[in-house]
XYZ file of C-alpha atoms in Angstrom:
361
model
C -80.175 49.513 -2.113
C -77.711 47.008 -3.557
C -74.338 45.941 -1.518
C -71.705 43.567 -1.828
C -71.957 41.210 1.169
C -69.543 39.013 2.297
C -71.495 35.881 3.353
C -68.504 33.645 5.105
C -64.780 34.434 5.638
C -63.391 32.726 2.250
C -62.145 33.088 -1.551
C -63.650 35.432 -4.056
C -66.805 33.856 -4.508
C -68.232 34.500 -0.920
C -68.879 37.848 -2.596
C -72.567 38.328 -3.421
C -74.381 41.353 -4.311
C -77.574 41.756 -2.121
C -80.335 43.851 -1.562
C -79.960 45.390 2.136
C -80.808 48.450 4.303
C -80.093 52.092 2.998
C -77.775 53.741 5.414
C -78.589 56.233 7.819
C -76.745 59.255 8.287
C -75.489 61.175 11.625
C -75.404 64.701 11.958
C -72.160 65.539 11.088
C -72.037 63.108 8.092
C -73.429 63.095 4.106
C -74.935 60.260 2.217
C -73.322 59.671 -1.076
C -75.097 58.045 -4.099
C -71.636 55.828 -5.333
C -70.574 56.227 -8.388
C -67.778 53.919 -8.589
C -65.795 52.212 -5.408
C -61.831 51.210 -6.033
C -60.194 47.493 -4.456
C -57.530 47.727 -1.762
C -55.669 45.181 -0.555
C -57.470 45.467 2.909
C -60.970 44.209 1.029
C -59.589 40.893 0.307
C -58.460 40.685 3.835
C -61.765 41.493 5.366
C -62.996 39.145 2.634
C -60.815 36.685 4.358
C -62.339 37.371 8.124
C -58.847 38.955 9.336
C -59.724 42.058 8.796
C -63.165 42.795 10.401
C -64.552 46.818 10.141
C -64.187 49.090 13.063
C -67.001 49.500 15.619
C -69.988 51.801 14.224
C -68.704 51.217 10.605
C -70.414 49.667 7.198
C -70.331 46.081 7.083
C -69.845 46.256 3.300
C -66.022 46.442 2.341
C -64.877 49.060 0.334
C -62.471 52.295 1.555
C -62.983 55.229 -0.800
C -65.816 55.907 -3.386
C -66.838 58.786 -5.522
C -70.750 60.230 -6.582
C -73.352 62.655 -6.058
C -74.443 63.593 -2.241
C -77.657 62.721 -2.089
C -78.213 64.088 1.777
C -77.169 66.204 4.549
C -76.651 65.758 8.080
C -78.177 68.880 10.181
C -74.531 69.998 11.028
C -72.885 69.902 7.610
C -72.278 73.298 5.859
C -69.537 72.559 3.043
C -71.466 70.002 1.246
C -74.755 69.978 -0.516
C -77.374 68.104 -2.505
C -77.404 66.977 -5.963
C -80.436 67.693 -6.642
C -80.945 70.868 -4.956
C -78.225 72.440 -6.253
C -78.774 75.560 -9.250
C -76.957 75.656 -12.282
C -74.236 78.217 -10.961
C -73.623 75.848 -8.600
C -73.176 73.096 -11.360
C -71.145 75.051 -13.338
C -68.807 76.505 -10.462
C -68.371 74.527 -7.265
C -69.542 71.138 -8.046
C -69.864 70.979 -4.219
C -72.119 67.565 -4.650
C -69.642 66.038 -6.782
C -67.583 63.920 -4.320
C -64.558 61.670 -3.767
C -64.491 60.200 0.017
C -62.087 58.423 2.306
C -64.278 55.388 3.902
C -64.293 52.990 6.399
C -66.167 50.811 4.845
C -69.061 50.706 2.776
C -68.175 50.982 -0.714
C -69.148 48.361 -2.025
C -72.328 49.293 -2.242
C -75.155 51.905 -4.120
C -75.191 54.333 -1.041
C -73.044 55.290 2.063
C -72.585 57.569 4.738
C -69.549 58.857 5.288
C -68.381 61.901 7.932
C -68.172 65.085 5.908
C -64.593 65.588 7.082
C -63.756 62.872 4.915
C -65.512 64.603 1.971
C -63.862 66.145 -1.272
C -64.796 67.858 -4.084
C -63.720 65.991 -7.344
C -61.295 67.893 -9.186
C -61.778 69.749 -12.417
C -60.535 67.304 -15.421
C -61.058 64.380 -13.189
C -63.949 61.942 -14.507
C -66.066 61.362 -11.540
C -65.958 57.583 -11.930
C -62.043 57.720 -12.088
C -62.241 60.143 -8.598
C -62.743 56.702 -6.867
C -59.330 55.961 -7.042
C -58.112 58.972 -5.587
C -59.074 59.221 -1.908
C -57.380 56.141 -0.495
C -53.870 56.530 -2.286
C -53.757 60.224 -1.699
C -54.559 59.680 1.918
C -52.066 57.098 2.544
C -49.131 58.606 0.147
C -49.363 62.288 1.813
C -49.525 61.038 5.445
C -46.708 58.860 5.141
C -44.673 60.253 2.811
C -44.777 64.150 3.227
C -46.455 64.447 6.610
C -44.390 62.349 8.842
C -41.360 61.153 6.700
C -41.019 65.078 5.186
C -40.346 63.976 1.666
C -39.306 67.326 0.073
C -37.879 68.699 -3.000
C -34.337 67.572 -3.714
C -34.450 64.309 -2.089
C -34.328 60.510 -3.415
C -37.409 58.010 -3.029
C -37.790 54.565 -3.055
C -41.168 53.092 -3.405
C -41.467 49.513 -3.458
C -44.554 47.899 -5.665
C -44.455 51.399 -8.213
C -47.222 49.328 -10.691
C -49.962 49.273 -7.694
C -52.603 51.812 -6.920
C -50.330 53.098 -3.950
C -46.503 53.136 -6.560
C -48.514 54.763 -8.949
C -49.708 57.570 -7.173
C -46.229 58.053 -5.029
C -44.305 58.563 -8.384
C -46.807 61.367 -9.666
C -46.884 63.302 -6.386
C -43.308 62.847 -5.335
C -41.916 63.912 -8.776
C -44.494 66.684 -8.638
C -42.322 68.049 -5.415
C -39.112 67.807 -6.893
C -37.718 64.634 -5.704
C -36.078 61.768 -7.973
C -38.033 58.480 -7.931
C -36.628 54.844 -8.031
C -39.391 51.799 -7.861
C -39.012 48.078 -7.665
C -41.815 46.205 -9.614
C -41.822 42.812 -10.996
C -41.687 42.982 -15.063
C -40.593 44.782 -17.844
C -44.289 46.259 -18.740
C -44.788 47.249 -15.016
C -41.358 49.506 -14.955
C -41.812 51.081 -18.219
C -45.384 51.542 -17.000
C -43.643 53.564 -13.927
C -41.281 55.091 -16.140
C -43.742 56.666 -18.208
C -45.311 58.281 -14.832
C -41.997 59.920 -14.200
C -39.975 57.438 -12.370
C -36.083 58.166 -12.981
C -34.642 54.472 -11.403
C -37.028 51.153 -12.361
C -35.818 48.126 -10.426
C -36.771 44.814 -11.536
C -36.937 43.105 -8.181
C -36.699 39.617 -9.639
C -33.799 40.124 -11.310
C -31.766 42.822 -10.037
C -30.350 43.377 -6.021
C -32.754 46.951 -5.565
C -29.526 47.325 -2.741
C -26.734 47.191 -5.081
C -28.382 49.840 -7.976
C -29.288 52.141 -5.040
C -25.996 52.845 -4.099
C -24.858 52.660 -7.739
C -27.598 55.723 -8.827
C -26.654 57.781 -5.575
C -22.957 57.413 -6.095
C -23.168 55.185 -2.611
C -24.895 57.324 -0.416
C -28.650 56.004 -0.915
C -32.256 57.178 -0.431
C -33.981 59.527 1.530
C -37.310 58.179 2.116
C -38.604 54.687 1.900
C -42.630 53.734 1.330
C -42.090 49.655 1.529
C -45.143 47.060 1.987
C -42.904 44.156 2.275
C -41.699 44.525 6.162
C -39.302 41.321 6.953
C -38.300 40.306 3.764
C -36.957 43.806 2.503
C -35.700 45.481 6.645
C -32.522 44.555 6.149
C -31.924 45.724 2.693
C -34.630 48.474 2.673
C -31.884 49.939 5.655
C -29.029 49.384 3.561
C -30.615 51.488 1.108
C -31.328 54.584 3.401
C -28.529 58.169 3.130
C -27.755 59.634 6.973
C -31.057 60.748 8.273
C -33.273 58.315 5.937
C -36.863 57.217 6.730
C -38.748 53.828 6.098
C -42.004 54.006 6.697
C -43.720 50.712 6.708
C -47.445 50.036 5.523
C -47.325 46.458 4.669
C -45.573 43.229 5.587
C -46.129 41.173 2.461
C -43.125 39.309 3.016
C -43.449 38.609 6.696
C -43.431 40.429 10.291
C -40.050 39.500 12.072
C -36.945 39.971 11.458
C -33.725 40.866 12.970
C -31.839 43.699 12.205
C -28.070 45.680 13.679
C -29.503 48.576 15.774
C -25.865 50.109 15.185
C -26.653 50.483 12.058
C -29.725 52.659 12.611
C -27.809 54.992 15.506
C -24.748 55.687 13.340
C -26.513 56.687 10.104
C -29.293 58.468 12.219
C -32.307 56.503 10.532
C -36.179 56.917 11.292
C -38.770 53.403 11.276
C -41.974 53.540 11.076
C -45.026 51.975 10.355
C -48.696 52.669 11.109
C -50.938 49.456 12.092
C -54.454 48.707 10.479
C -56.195 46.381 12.752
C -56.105 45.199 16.281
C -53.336 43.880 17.795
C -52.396 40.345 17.731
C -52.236 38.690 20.985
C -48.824 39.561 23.203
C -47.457 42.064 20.600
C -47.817 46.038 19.998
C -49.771 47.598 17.568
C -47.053 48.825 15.516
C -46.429 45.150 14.144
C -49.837 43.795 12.942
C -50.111 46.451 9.674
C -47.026 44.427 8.430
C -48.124 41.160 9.314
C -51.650 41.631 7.480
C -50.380 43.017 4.596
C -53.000 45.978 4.065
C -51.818 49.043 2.267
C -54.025 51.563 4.222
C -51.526 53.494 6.423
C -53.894 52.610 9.294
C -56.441 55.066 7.581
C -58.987 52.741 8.498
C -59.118 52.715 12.575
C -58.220 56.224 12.594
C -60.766 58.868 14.191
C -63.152 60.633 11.974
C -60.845 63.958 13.294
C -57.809 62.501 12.351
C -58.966 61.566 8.902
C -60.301 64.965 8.333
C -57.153 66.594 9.520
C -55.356 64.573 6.605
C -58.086 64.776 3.903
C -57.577 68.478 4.672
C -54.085 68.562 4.225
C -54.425 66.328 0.703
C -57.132 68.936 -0.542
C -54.324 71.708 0.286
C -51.611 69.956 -1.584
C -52.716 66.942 -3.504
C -55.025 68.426 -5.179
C -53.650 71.616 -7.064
C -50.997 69.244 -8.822
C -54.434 67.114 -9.855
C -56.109 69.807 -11.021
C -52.655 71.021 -13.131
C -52.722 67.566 -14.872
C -49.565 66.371 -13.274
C -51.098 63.930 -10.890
C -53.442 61.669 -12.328
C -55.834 58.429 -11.437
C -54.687 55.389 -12.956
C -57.503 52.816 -13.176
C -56.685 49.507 -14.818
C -60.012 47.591 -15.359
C -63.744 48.526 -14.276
C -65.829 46.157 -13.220
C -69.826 46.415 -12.520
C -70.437 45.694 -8.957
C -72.275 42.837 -9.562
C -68.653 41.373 -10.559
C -66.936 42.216 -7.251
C -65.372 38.424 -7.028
C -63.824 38.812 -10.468
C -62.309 41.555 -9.414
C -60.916 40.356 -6.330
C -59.115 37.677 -8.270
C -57.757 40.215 -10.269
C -56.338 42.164 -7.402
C -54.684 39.303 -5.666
C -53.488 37.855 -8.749
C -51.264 41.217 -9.013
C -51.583 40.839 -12.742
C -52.590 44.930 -12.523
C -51.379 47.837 -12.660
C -52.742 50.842 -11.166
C -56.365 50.692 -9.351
C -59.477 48.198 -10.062
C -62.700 50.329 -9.950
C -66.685 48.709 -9.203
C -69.223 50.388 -10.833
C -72.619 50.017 -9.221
């Protein structure tokens, strides 16, 4: 098969599509044929060499993918193959038409991938566009609903709203009865997120986010928090929180220390968090180096295969029903064949986009 290999740590063009082993699949996992593969932020950092694959996983980058299943693993029972599938299958269950949370691999014409971190595409859902599903809807529901506890009534901020992870957040979040504000950096990018259902758009560049918070919640703030700037925003990002708010932290864009008023935290009764995505840098915890890396992945990736199940699980159960009702939808920006991969990495971390970049093998 064909795979994009990174050749040295370096810029885009260290990207080169080769012709490498087919993978080989364990028991308890399937082997997709890709259809398409969608960028995150955590490919140009493995692109970069600070961001290296977990043990046992796919050199290749790439995090979430969609296609046909292609093979079986002895224990796998949900899932089977394209090609031996009958009609009534093809017409009702679609069982071999997959999205799937990765670890890496993408990139690439084939992968094997645990069947835990299998899903069916949903009806009305092209399966190209299904690769830009799996990663977003992983990351948004853990964060957000499972350990934040987003729910209906509440205010959310999400910071970035124009990127792969804003644009999915506004769907789902307004899909549960909450009212949405978003930073983003440009007129086209907020009416973009206004279109989704946002109800507040922030232009960070030219407004204090702080200051229209408390003006559209009558001084009281947010709720819930999804930020992926860490230093630069703590202060402010607290600021913004009502009594008994949550940040939740999945990126430091804007750097990994700062200094903040613990008072501040104990008298308004406020929840941090933040899930890491590699290993730890040298003298510090693993709560800190998600932030410092930048990656948007909720620490998805270095999760066990059980753990991502139990959350692909819990997406199928309630991401997927608003999907399938048309109120959630994939927002894909640009395709690009997979032979292209560098172009589209310039793309990404030009952050001229809005939505997810898709590779088509």
């Amino acid at each position: 098969m064909k795979a994009v290999v990174i050749t040295n740590a370096g810029g885009p063009e260290v990207l080169q599509l080769q012709e490498v082993e087919d993978p080989q699949i364990k028991d308890d996992e399937v082997l997709i044929k890709v259809e398409a593969t969608a960028l995150n932020r955590a490919d140009t950092l493995q692109r970069k060499g600070s961001y290296p694959p977990p043990p046992g996983a796919s050199p290749y980058p790439g995090l979430e993918c969609s296609g046909i299943i292609e093979q079986v693993g002895k224990n796998v029972t949900r899932w089977k193959v394209g090609d031996q599938a009958s009609p009534a299958i093809l017409l009702s269950l679609l069982f071999f038409y997959v999205c799937a949370l990765l670890a890496g691999g993408g990139y690439a014409e084939k992968v094997a991938v645990p069947a835990g971190q299998v899903l069916p595409v949903p009806p009305g859902v092209s399966l190209k566009d299904a690769a830009a599903l799996p990663e977003v809807a992983c990351t948004v529901w853990s964060t957000v609903f499972m350990m934040s506890r987003l729910s209906a009534g509440e205010m959310f901020l999400v910071h970035g709203g124009s990127s792969g992870i804003g644009t999915f957040a506004i769907q789902i979040a307004k899909y549960y009865g909450t009212k949405v504000f978003v930073t983003a950096g440009g007129d086209e990018k907020l009416a973009f997120c206004k279109d989704l259902g946002a109800d507040v758009c922030i232009n960070y560049k030219t407004e204090d986010f702080v200051a229209r918070v408390k003006e559209e919640t009558a001084g009281k703030g947010v709720d819930v928090i999804l930020d992926n700037m860490g230093a630069a925003y703590l202060k402010r990002n607290l600021d913004s929180l009502n009594f008994d708010g949550r940040l939740f932290i999945i990126g430091l864009q804007g750097g990994a220390t700062a200094e903040i008023n613990l008072a501040s935290l104990l008298a308004r009764r406020i929840t941090v968090q933040g899930q890491p995505t590699g290993p730890p840098m040298s003298g510090q915890p693993n709560g800190l180096v998600m932030a410092r890396r930048g990656d948007k992945g909720a620490g998805l990736r270095n999760r066990t295969p059980e753990n991502k199940a139990v959350i692909v699980k819990e997406v199928e159960k309630n991401v997927w029903p608003a999907i399938i009702a048309n109120k959630v939808k994939p927002i894909v920006y640009k395709y690009f064949p997979l032979s292209e991969a560098a172009e589209a990495h310039r793309l990404m971390e030009s952050s001229k986009h809005i939505g997810k970049i898709l590779l088509v093998p």
